[in-house]
XYZ file of C-alpha atoms in Angstrom:
682
model
C -28.948 -13.543 30.472
C -25.131 -14.028 29.960
C -24.310 -12.215 26.461
C -27.636 -10.312 26.258
C -27.429 -7.897 23.952
C -29.818 -5.599 25.147
C -26.976 -2.785 26.467
C -26.446 -2.440 22.755
C -29.298 -1.436 21.375
C -30.846 1.989 21.525
C -34.268 0.880 22.151
C -36.185 4.685 22.114
C -37.953 3.743 18.695
C -41.214 1.437 18.322
C -38.726 -0.648 15.449
C -35.803 -1.212 18.165
C -37.780 -3.980 19.827
C -37.359 -6.205 16.888
C -34.606 -7.602 15.103
C -34.507 -7.691 11.209
C -35.039 -11.099 10.403
C -31.708 -10.515 8.254
C -29.665 -9.378 10.696
C -31.565 -11.964 13.512
C -31.006 -15.036 11.061
C -26.947 -14.438 11.128
C -26.963 -14.919 14.836
C -29.222 -17.802 14.904
C -26.681 -20.498 15.326
C -23.580 -19.521 16.361
C -20.130 -21.178 16.032
C -18.376 -19.508 18.967
C -19.379 -17.895 22.283
C -19.524 -13.907 21.412
C -19.262 -13.040 24.849
C -16.079 -14.894 25.711
C -14.345 -13.114 22.524
C -15.496 -9.754 23.741
C -13.922 -10.723 27.216
C -10.729 -11.426 25.370
C -10.921 -7.759 23.641
C -11.555 -6.060 26.686
C -9.000 -7.862 28.714
C -11.056 -9.957 31.002
C -14.736 -10.509 31.545
C -14.736 -7.909 34.462
C -13.588 -5.276 32.300
C -16.570 -6.277 30.082
C -18.792 -5.639 33.012
C -17.228 -2.451 33.983
C -17.302 -1.281 30.602
C -21.012 -1.797 30.128
C -21.989 -0.145 33.411
C -19.935 2.878 32.566
C -21.895 3.040 28.967
C -25.124 2.617 30.931
C -24.170 5.486 33.111
C -23.096 7.847 30.309
C -26.285 6.704 27.714
C -28.611 7.458 30.586
C -27.283 11.269 30.746
C -28.952 13.498 28.026
C -26.135 16.089 28.238
C -23.474 12.837 26.807
C -25.587 12.493 23.484
C -23.872 12.266 20.059
C -27.040 12.335 18.279
C -27.522 16.006 16.938
C -23.643 15.513 16.396
C -24.062 15.468 12.529
C -26.584 18.444 12.117
C -23.850 21.073 14.244
C -22.073 23.953 13.474
C -18.018 23.908 14.067
C -18.838 26.263 17.255
C -21.545 24.282 18.413
C -19.402 21.050 18.193
C -16.937 22.679 19.884
C -19.078 23.777 22.843
C -21.093 20.445 23.063
C -17.046 18.536 23.538
C -16.457 20.695 26.379
C -19.517 20.198 27.709
C -19.597 16.545 27.645
C -15.968 16.742 29.345
C -17.478 19.367 31.663
C -20.044 16.354 32.957
C -17.635 13.775 32.841
C -15.753 15.400 35.039
C -18.684 15.880 37.577
C -19.800 12.170 36.848
C -16.413 11.207 37.945
C -16.159 13.266 40.922
C -19.416 12.104 42.567
C -18.781 8.383 41.084
C -15.394 8.361 42.775
C -13.620 7.848 39.004
C -10.257 8.414 39.379
C -7.715 10.043 37.245
C -6.675 7.384 34.123
C -8.919 4.992 35.197
C -10.568 2.170 33.387
C -14.007 4.322 33.713
C -12.698 7.238 32.402
C -11.180 5.424 29.242
C -14.743 3.532 28.697
C -16.465 6.862 29.408
C -14.383 8.649 26.672
C -15.527 5.389 24.205
C -18.808 5.974 25.165
C -19.276 9.382 23.352
C -16.420 8.356 20.847
C -13.826 10.321 22.075
C -16.131 13.381 21.559
C -14.417 15.169 24.155
C -12.769 18.647 25.070
C -9.305 19.108 26.019
C -7.637 15.972 24.780
C -4.401 17.595 24.455
C -4.325 18.629 28.363
C -3.941 15.451 29.153
C -0.964 14.842 26.352
C 0.201 18.190 27.877
C 0.230 16.915 31.611
C 1.978 13.136 30.656
C 4.593 14.928 28.954
C 5.406 16.750 32.596
C 5.054 13.511 33.625
C 8.104 12.185 31.095
C 10.037 15.113 30.688
C 9.702 16.904 33.732
C 12.115 16.285 36.955
C 10.050 15.512 40.485
C 9.961 18.783 41.665
C 8.317 20.326 38.487
C 5.895 17.333 38.524
C 5.167 18.243 42.052
C 4.116 21.922 41.051
C 2.313 21.227 37.861
C 0.623 17.904 37.682
C -1.776 18.481 40.616
C -3.035 21.687 38.998
C -3.519 19.720 35.573
C -5.393 16.621 37.726
C -7.795 19.267 39.356
C -8.049 21.395 35.857
C -6.519 24.658 37.503
C -4.718 25.312 34.658
C -5.422 23.745 30.959
C -2.607 22.821 28.469
C -1.586 22.425 25.258
C 0.957 20.434 23.253
C 2.589 23.011 21.005
C 5.219 21.530 18.607
C 4.019 21.689 14.856
C 4.798 25.145 13.808
C 3.385 26.707 10.011
C 6.439 25.228 8.457
C 7.948 22.617 10.047
C 5.974 19.422 11.701
C 7.340 15.872 12.271
C 11.120 17.661 11.656
C 11.993 18.633 14.949
C 15.409 19.773 14.396
C 13.766 22.556 12.166
C 11.451 24.248 14.713
C 12.272 27.573 14.441
C 10.766 28.830 17.709
C 13.219 30.048 20.362
C 13.872 29.897 23.812
C 16.962 32.069 24.817
C 18.484 32.398 28.311
C 18.990 35.348 30.137
C 21.384 34.649 32.324
C 20.899 38.006 34.405
C 17.006 37.653 34.946
C 17.470 34.048 34.975
C 14.648 33.888 32.913
C 14.014 31.965 29.511
C 12.895 34.448 25.992
C 10.619 32.552 23.681
C 10.186 33.895 20.644
C 8.718 33.332 17.163
C 11.118 35.013 14.688
C 9.461 33.957 11.423
C 6.119 33.687 10.319
C 6.529 29.716 9.658
C 7.580 29.667 13.146
C 4.286 30.600 14.229
C 2.744 27.517 16.432
C -0.128 25.748 14.244
C -2.549 23.330 14.390
C -2.416 22.366 18.663
C -5.695 21.066 19.763
C -7.304 22.999 22.777
C -5.065 25.496 21.652
C -7.236 27.882 19.778
C -9.505 28.856 22.282
C -9.082 27.033 25.505
C -5.668 26.454 27.264
C -4.144 28.688 29.474
C -0.818 27.039 28.928
C 0.949 25.812 26.406
C 4.144 23.041 26.523
C 6.180 24.799 23.812
C 8.870 22.766 21.904
C 11.556 25.432 21.466
C 15.256 25.564 20.462
C 17.213 26.162 23.430
C 19.481 28.737 23.006
C 22.397 29.178 25.773
C 25.866 30.644 26.315
C 25.666 31.092 22.647
C 25.128 27.924 21.524
C 21.883 26.187 20.088
C 20.895 22.754 21.965
C 18.663 21.428 20.002
C 14.569 20.859 20.711
C 13.373 21.501 24.861
C 10.023 21.991 26.202
C 8.704 24.737 28.303
C 5.947 25.399 30.027
C 4.524 28.885 28.712
C 1.426 30.414 30.570
C -0.737 32.201 27.324
C -4.048 33.311 28.621
C -5.145 34.894 32.170
C -6.465 32.725 34.651
C -8.615 35.435 35.467
C -10.452 36.449 32.435
C -8.707 34.170 29.718
C -7.663 36.806 27.820
C -3.895 36.479 26.092
C -0.873 37.568 28.031
C 1.659 40.145 26.812
C 3.075 39.210 23.893
C 0.880 36.394 22.624
C -1.037 36.375 19.831
C -3.731 33.207 19.706
C -6.733 32.336 17.913
C -8.819 29.420 16.091
C -6.903 27.827 12.591
C -10.485 27.784 10.978
C -12.502 25.158 9.508
C -10.908 21.891 8.726
C -11.482 18.231 7.038
C -13.126 17.075 10.814
C -12.464 17.468 14.368
C -14.731 20.130 14.337
C -15.039 19.427 18.563
C -11.332 20.288 18.568
C -10.245 24.121 18.405
C -6.731 23.397 16.586
C -5.151 26.684 17.249
C -1.940 29.009 16.679
C 0.288 30.843 18.937
C 2.773 33.721 18.085
C 5.312 34.308 20.773
C 6.873 38.041 20.755
C 9.822 37.833 23.392
C 7.748 36.254 26.101
C 9.728 36.138 29.281
C 9.210 32.305 31.301
C 11.046 31.604 34.651
C 14.550 29.683 34.194
C 12.410 26.310 36.180
C 9.843 26.146 33.287
C 11.970 23.810 31.118
C 11.479 20.732 31.470
C 14.642 19.554 33.233
C 14.356 15.445 33.639
C 17.099 14.749 30.937
C 18.817 18.168 30.516
C 19.353 21.458 32.822
C 20.410 25.088 32.432
C 22.296 26.376 35.464
C 21.716 29.999 36.912
C 24.699 30.650 34.755
C 23.662 29.073 31.522
C 25.737 26.209 31.603
C 24.094 23.250 29.696
C 23.947 20.104 31.635
C 22.964 16.838 29.808
C 21.437 13.873 32.112
C 19.951 11.562 29.244
C 20.875 10.714 25.781
C 19.229 12.948 22.741
C 16.709 10.890 21.936
C 15.138 11.010 25.655
C 13.074 14.112 24.650
C 11.076 12.244 22.295
C 9.849 9.966 25.015
C 6.693 11.725 25.187
C 6.031 11.544 21.654
C 6.393 7.666 22.004
C 4.287 7.635 24.838
C 1.468 9.127 22.992
C 1.960 7.212 19.938
C 1.029 4.120 21.762
C -2.053 5.384 23.559
C -3.517 6.616 19.938
C -3.421 3.610 18.330
C -5.400 1.778 20.827
C -7.680 4.346 21.937
C -8.033 6.247 18.790
C -7.101 4.870 15.158
C -7.997 1.317 16.226
C -11.616 1.828 17.382
C -12.475 3.656 14.112
C -11.798 0.977 11.794
C -13.981 -1.324 14.489
C -16.530 0.685 14.215
C -16.339 0.996 10.336
C -16.375 -2.997 9.630
C -19.106 -3.324 12.546
C -21.238 -0.488 10.406
C -20.242 -1.927 6.602
C -21.262 -5.985 7.789
C -24.174 -5.310 9.487
C -25.506 -3.175 6.811
C -24.291 -6.028 4.154
C -26.379 -8.637 5.670
C -29.765 -6.019 5.724
C -29.149 -4.934 2.569
C -30.259 -6.953 -0.619
C -29.145 -6.447 -4.199
C -29.681 -8.441 -7.409
C -29.725 -12.223 -7.422
C -27.086 -15.223 -7.440
C -29.566 -17.285 -9.546
C -32.807 -15.771 -11.574
C -34.929 -18.090 -9.558
C -33.853 -16.672 -5.908
C -35.142 -13.737 -4.063
C -32.838 -11.025 -4.420
C -29.198 -11.887 -2.013
C -27.737 -9.851 1.062
C -25.223 -8.263 -0.598
C -22.556 -9.952 1.836
C -23.296 -13.371 -0.117
C -21.199 -12.061 -2.944
C -17.494 -12.861 -3.040
C -16.643 -9.315 -4.257
C -18.490 -7.918 -0.813
C -16.556 -10.313 1.048
C -13.355 -9.406 -0.411
C -14.426 -5.891 0.471
C -15.093 -6.280 4.068
C -13.272 -9.385 5.596
C -9.466 -8.325 4.947
C -10.359 -4.812 7.287
C -12.204 -7.471 9.749
C -9.389 -9.313 9.471
C -6.787 -6.165 10.169
C -9.241 -4.805 13.109
C -8.333 -8.106 15.038
C -4.707 -8.146 14.147
C -4.194 -4.657 14.852
C -5.649 -5.145 18.265
C -3.217 -8.118 19.289
C -0.341 -5.704 17.781
C -1.335 -2.436 19.349
C -1.518 -4.404 22.689
C 1.591 -5.904 22.530
C 3.239 -2.755 21.467
C 1.551 -1.018 24.692
C 2.906 -4.234 26.832
C 6.998 -3.109 25.493
C 6.251 0.126 26.147
C 5.435 -0.060 29.885
C 8.168 -2.652 30.258
C 10.829 -0.311 28.474
C 8.892 2.976 29.916
C 10.218 2.295 33.567
C 13.603 1.327 32.484
C 14.098 4.595 30.744
C 12.832 6.866 33.502
C 15.493 5.119 35.963
C 18.171 6.001 33.211
C 18.720 3.028 30.834
C 18.082 3.800 27.855
C 18.842 0.603 26.032
C 15.657 -0.530 24.757
C 14.667 2.925 23.436
C 15.624 2.744 19.737
C 13.810 -0.191 19.378
C 10.875 1.314 21.005
C 11.110 4.035 18.682
C 11.492 2.329 15.969
C 8.346 -0.288 16.421
C 6.451 2.691 18.111
C 7.118 4.927 14.827
C 6.842 2.180 12.335
C 3.562 0.202 13.838
C 1.755 4.165 14.153
C 2.312 4.877 10.329
C 1.615 0.888 9.207
C -1.905 1.131 11.465
C -3.245 4.461 10.314
C -2.066 3.528 7.000
C -4.209 0.288 6.892
C -6.646 1.588 9.434
C -7.775 4.577 6.633
C -7.845 2.427 3.655
C -10.159 -0.650 5.637
C -12.703 2.606 6.775
C -12.791 3.737 3.006
C -12.979 0.256 1.748
C -16.168 -0.059 4.488
C -17.909 3.627 3.379
C -17.637 2.443 -0.392
C -19.456 -1.079 0.326
C -22.048 0.824 1.981
C -22.696 1.834 -1.661
C -24.519 5.503 -1.866
C -26.013 5.371 1.976
C -21.923 4.952 2.658
C -21.610 8.584 1.419
C -24.294 9.990 4.163
C -22.855 11.265 6.897
C -25.752 10.016 9.091
C -24.481 6.493 8.082
C -21.192 7.296 10.865
C -18.742 6.251 7.732
C -17.439 9.663 6.261
C -16.936 11.020 10.072
C -14.783 7.616 10.718
C -12.747 8.439 7.645
C -12.463 12.213 8.006
C -11.396 11.187 11.594
C -8.910 8.088 10.864
C -7.419 9.919 8.239
C -5.927 12.696 10.510
C -3.839 9.984 12.165
C -1.758 9.245 9.401
C -0.385 13.127 9.956
C -0.440 13.631 13.551
C 1.947 12.267 15.917
C 4.572 12.476 12.802
C 3.785 12.051 9.326
C 3.494 8.521 8.184
C 6.229 8.889 5.447
C 8.914 10.121 7.963
C 8.323 7.395 10.178
C 8.713 4.562 7.914
C 12.358 6.305 7.709
C 12.894 6.235 10.724
C 11.918 2.606 11.017
C 14.095 2.020 8.442
C 17.049 3.781 9.770
C 17.043 0.831 12.479
C 16.454 -1.364 10.508
C 19.674 -0.760 8.300
C 21.728 -0.322 11.697
C 20.471 -3.647 12.664
C 21.194 -5.369 9.295
C 24.665 -3.564 9.223
C 25.414 -5.212 12.759
C 25.002 -8.632 11.730
C 27.072 -8.634 8.992
C 30.026 -7.924 11.554
C 31.976 -10.712 12.396
C 31.674 -12.728 15.440
C 34.497 -11.269 17.790
C 33.521 -7.624 17.150
C 33.649 -5.660 19.945
C 30.891 -3.349 18.437
C 28.401 -6.558 17.595
C 25.559 -6.738 19.926
C 22.875 -9.063 19.921
C 19.745 -7.727 17.895
C 16.608 -6.596 19.736
C 13.802 -8.937 19.283
C 11.677 -7.502 16.674
C 14.613 -8.064 14.164
C 16.036 -11.100 15.550
C 14.523 -12.960 12.447
C 17.617 -11.170 10.692
C 20.050 -13.940 11.876
C 17.682 -16.740 11.170
C 18.509 -19.312 8.517
C 17.670 -18.516 5.594
C 14.979 -20.525 2.900
C 15.370 -20.023 -0.658
C 12.222 -21.377 -1.656
C 8.758 -21.830 -0.180
C 7.327 -25.380 0.492
C 4.213 -25.237 -0.302
C 2.858 -27.802 -2.062
C -1.099 -27.315 -1.954
C -3.313 -24.858 -0.848
C -3.688 -26.248 2.187
C 0.002 -25.380 2.993
C -0.468 -22.108 3.102
C -2.878 -21.862 6.183
C 0.017 -22.987 8.210
C 1.403 -19.571 10.262
C 4.451 -21.157 10.333
C 4.878 -20.988 6.490
C 3.350 -17.787 5.882
C 5.239 -16.159 8.598
C 8.413 -17.377 7.366
C 7.417 -16.275 4.094
C 7.080 -12.785 5.025
C 10.714 -12.856 7.188
C 11.943 -13.791 3.863
C 10.499 -10.933 2.050
C 11.410 -8.454 4.750
C 15.070 -9.992 5.031
C 15.295 -9.963 1.245
C 14.172 -6.007 0.882
C 15.974 -4.728 3.964
C 19.514 -6.425 2.431
C 18.456 -4.754 -1.279
C 18.045 -1.725 0.380
C 21.384 -1.811 2.189
C 23.058 -3.292 -1.149
C 21.215 0.258 -2.801
C 22.661 2.540 -0.095
C 25.904 1.119 -0.236
C 26.594 0.932 -3.890
C 25.799 4.777 -4.196
C 28.351 5.319 -1.699
C 30.772 3.341 -3.157
C 30.155 5.562 -6.651
C 30.888 8.357 -4.680
C 27.675 9.940 -3.435
C 27.874 11.723 -0.055
C 26.017 10.006 2.633
C 22.782 12.357 2.613
C 22.431 12.282 -1.356
C 22.735 7.728 -1.289
C 20.089 8.371 1.594
C 17.920 10.336 -0.122
C 17.854 8.510 -3.681
C 16.882 5.153 -2.082
C 14.422 6.354 0.390
C 11.149 4.683 -1.928
C 13.505 1.267 -1.349
C 13.439 1.831 2.690
C 10.280 2.530 2.487
C 9.114 -0.413 1.035
C 11.189 -2.556 3.022
C 10.224 -0.931 6.461
C 6.543 -2.041 5.584
C 7.472 -5.721 4.553
C 9.312 -5.422 7.917
C 5.820 -4.428 9.888
C 4.067 -6.659 8.051
C 5.848 -9.472 9.379
C 5.771 -7.982 13.110
C 2.394 -7.887 12.373
C 1.626 -11.350 11.404
C 4.193 -13.023 13.715
C 2.300 -11.022 16.932
C -0.919 -12.072 15.574
C -0.184 -15.863 15.166
C 1.904 -15.550 18.794
C -1.176 -14.368 20.527
C -3.629 -17.598 18.540
C -1.117 -20.043 20.656
C -2.425 -18.411 23.759
C -6.296 -19.133 23.148
C -5.343 -23.035 22.751
C -8.129 -23.385 25.782
C -10.600 -21.673 23.788
C -10.552 -23.735 20.348
C -13.735 -22.246 18.489
C -12.309 -18.554 19.120
C -9.042 -19.426 18.156
C -10.566 -21.347 14.990
C -12.592 -18.206 14.037
C -9.555 -15.940 14.504
C -7.159 -18.075 12.879
C -8.803 -17.824 9.603
C -8.475 -13.916 9.997
C -4.870 -14.516 10.899
C -4.435 -17.057 7.666
C -6.712 -14.031 5.485
C -4.507 -11.243 6.888
C -1.379 -12.689 6.043
C -2.346 -14.017 2.905
C -3.917 -10.707 1.948
C -0.676 -9.284 2.167
C 1.469 -11.744 0.122
C -1.285 -11.188 -3.190
C -1.512 -7.659 -2.584
C 2.355 -7.990 -2.632
C 3.201 -10.718 -4.897
C 5.958 -9.324 -6.748
C 8.362 -9.176 -3.773
C 7.449 -12.903 -3.038
C 8.131 -13.522 -6.961
C 10.985 -11.186 -7.237
C 13.566 -13.812 -6.388
C 11.681 -17.618 -7.105
C 10.877 -17.393 -3.551
C 7.279 -18.380 -4.721
C 6.549 -19.809 -7.886
C 3.628 -18.808 -9.990
C 2.088 -22.096 -9.349
C 2.320 -21.538 -5.619
C 0.828 -18.341 -5.871
C -2.720 -19.645 -7.440
C -2.320 -22.172 -4.275
C -1.910 -19.001 -2.088
C -5.107 -17.483 -4.038
C -7.007 -20.314 -3.666
C -6.373 -20.864 -0.188
C -7.275 -16.988 0.597
C -10.420 -17.235 -1.695
C -11.529 -20.561 0.485
C -11.607 -18.611 3.654
C -14.378 -16.069 2.565
C -17.019 -18.361 3.064
C -15.825 -19.748 6.227
C -15.717 -16.028 7.677
C -18.873 -15.278 6.112
C -20.443 -17.443 8.341
C -19.349 -15.498 11.513
C -18.768 -12.013 10.125
C -21.650 -10.922 12.142
C -20.777 -12.427 15.461
C -17.241 -10.897 14.893
C -18.042 -7.367 14.522
C -20.864 -8.029 17.533
C -17.892 -8.731 19.785
C -16.951 -5.267 19.671
C -19.305 -4.788 21.373
C -20.304 -1.086 20.463
C -23.334 0.179 21.820
C -26.228 1.975 19.231
C -25.355 5.076 20.796
C -21.461 4.779 20.521
C -21.427 3.812 16.491
C -24.144 6.676 16.118
C -24.956 5.345 12.569
C -27.667 4.886 11.464
C -27.007 1.853 9.057
C -25.006 0.041 11.877
C -27.818 -0.050 14.539
C -27.559 -3.797 16.444
C -31.074 -4.197 15.597
C -30.797 -4.036 11.409
C -33.454 -1.102 10.916
C -31.668 0.690 9.090
C -33.705 2.172 6.593
C -35.980 3.206 8.963
C -33.388 4.762 10.754
C -32.159 6.622 8.091
C -35.321 8.045 7.219
C -36.035 9.104 10.745
C -32.862 10.622 11.102
C -32.985 12.577 7.480
C -36.353 13.904 8.936
C -34.935 15.526 11.587
C -32.155 17.356 9.649
C -32.378 21.330 9.887
C -32.623 21.163 6.149
C -35.961 19.876 6.375
C -36.859 21.547 10.034
C -35.919 25.287 9.522
C -37.882 26.090 6.212
C -35.920 27.052 3.147
C -34.385 30.725 2.828
C -33.948 30.744 -0.559
C -37.110 30.117 -1.783
C -38.603 33.473 -0.940
C -35.440 35.190 -2.254
C -34.509 33.449 -5.368
C -36.500 30.205 -5.869
C -40.121 31.942 -6.145
C -38.997 35.137 -8.321
C -37.293 32.797 -10.394
C -40.677 30.016 -10.836
C -42.610 33.355 -11.460
C -40.770 34.974 -13.868
C -40.892 32.122 -15.821
C -44.717 31.643 -15.757
C -44.817 34.997 -16.621
C -43.429 34.517 -19.744
C -45.620 31.480 -20.324
């Protein structure tokens, strides 16, 4: 049967063979074909079929189960993640799954990315981005065959996103043709890299290059750190795990202190820069080309790591909201499904709309990255500034919003959302980390802001100016004819994508213009450029967020236009697009009211349009989360299973907890003496 849900269900429990009536009724009459929407999200029916095939293979392997995760210690999680990676590598070898294949991506999704050696792949990708053809020929096969294990050592105890501040040094010694890599201070110790604490044999160390007596900025160096014979630290290497963290217990985030460690000259990655034998420094690219690997990681993480966490949270919370009954809408009625309350819809549908919006946004960014990447590797850097600005800004926005959305879903599940067995706390602590790793979000917003200011100033140059270039596509709206007032006259007008896209464009342009004006006013008053920048950063971040919201609304509306051959799906996704755009407008209403673009009456219309969308989305909510097509094993949630039997699962899983199976160590030592001592007095 096409679209059969059997592949999603964990059928090992007696109750799984039936559907909870409250969830079954939600799937009874379908306004669109769920399977077709799943195919769209997967990029084609053939991808859906392949993913499900891989998932069935993964879920049939007991070693790859996630079911005990919530009961494991940090050491057990680490070992389990390495074991899973090992088994998947063996499977890949046996079944002919090639490196970077869809099969391996789907295998990772099946186990929720709960695998060891994640940073090893970043190590390898960085070599491919920044290494010469000779270096790639040497190191890439070693990585692919796991003859070495790599980590990416950039962040230090004292510096993270501010790369120019990194203190680790790599000083070139022309006499021996070696680099001496050294941590000169306590704050220069590498701190946080995954796979570093216990696993990696080699580190790709980002360090300040010093050659011919001059500092040349940050460069990447391949440094052996552990013996390939017995895994012991090599001379000059102090290494270990950084200890307990909020999450990522399966990853051995580590520290690395380097004491004058010598590596050969050819261990500096040299696609874009070289140090000649005599110490001469040669530039082959632009300064930002060294950031290319970081851009690549940001693009990948949005689709592979960040977005699925929000999609899962929405799936769990929406499913639970139709089996959880609480209070009555009318005194004579039975208790209502909590999803029937408008306030619950207001909690859950904006995150659901974001999950869909960000799917199209992240895929759009991936396409732009692939288009730009090949040009950059060939030495054409024209698209790099826009790629850097978009990837930095969208990484910040998506990780911020996904974190807020997951927490919203967790709270919407009430007390049970606080239980690890719901799956939601783990999603939250994991997505929270994405606001910091691969670039702290505020810093990234400000990097995008510099691009926006530069682009805006370019629009102000006279038409004949030699330096006036054409605007990059993502900021082309800066020169669009200005609309001073919103033309909406009814609530229904706010459901026109052209209207709300132009509304977001208007606010973004106004805020960017305002941020430039504040900057220029301070400069004219005598402030130097650095003080002027620092005194206007809050305004720049606000403008950047409006720009990014505009970009995401525009991408979502353009994605809808391509679905005209599937009108039922187009209609249901348009409601989510409308909700996404209007939720942002209402949340930031002050920005739209500030210059009279919206009137108070129009804000009321927008709110009516928004609230009227909630019951329409309500009818399709379960189907929209089913379309994400997560298996029960992958969700690993007592509350979010496909069959809706949340309470049975919660009770059964709780009984398996070591706190219930291993006795009570405190009873004999403390509780019993306490009780007996009290009884004697009685």
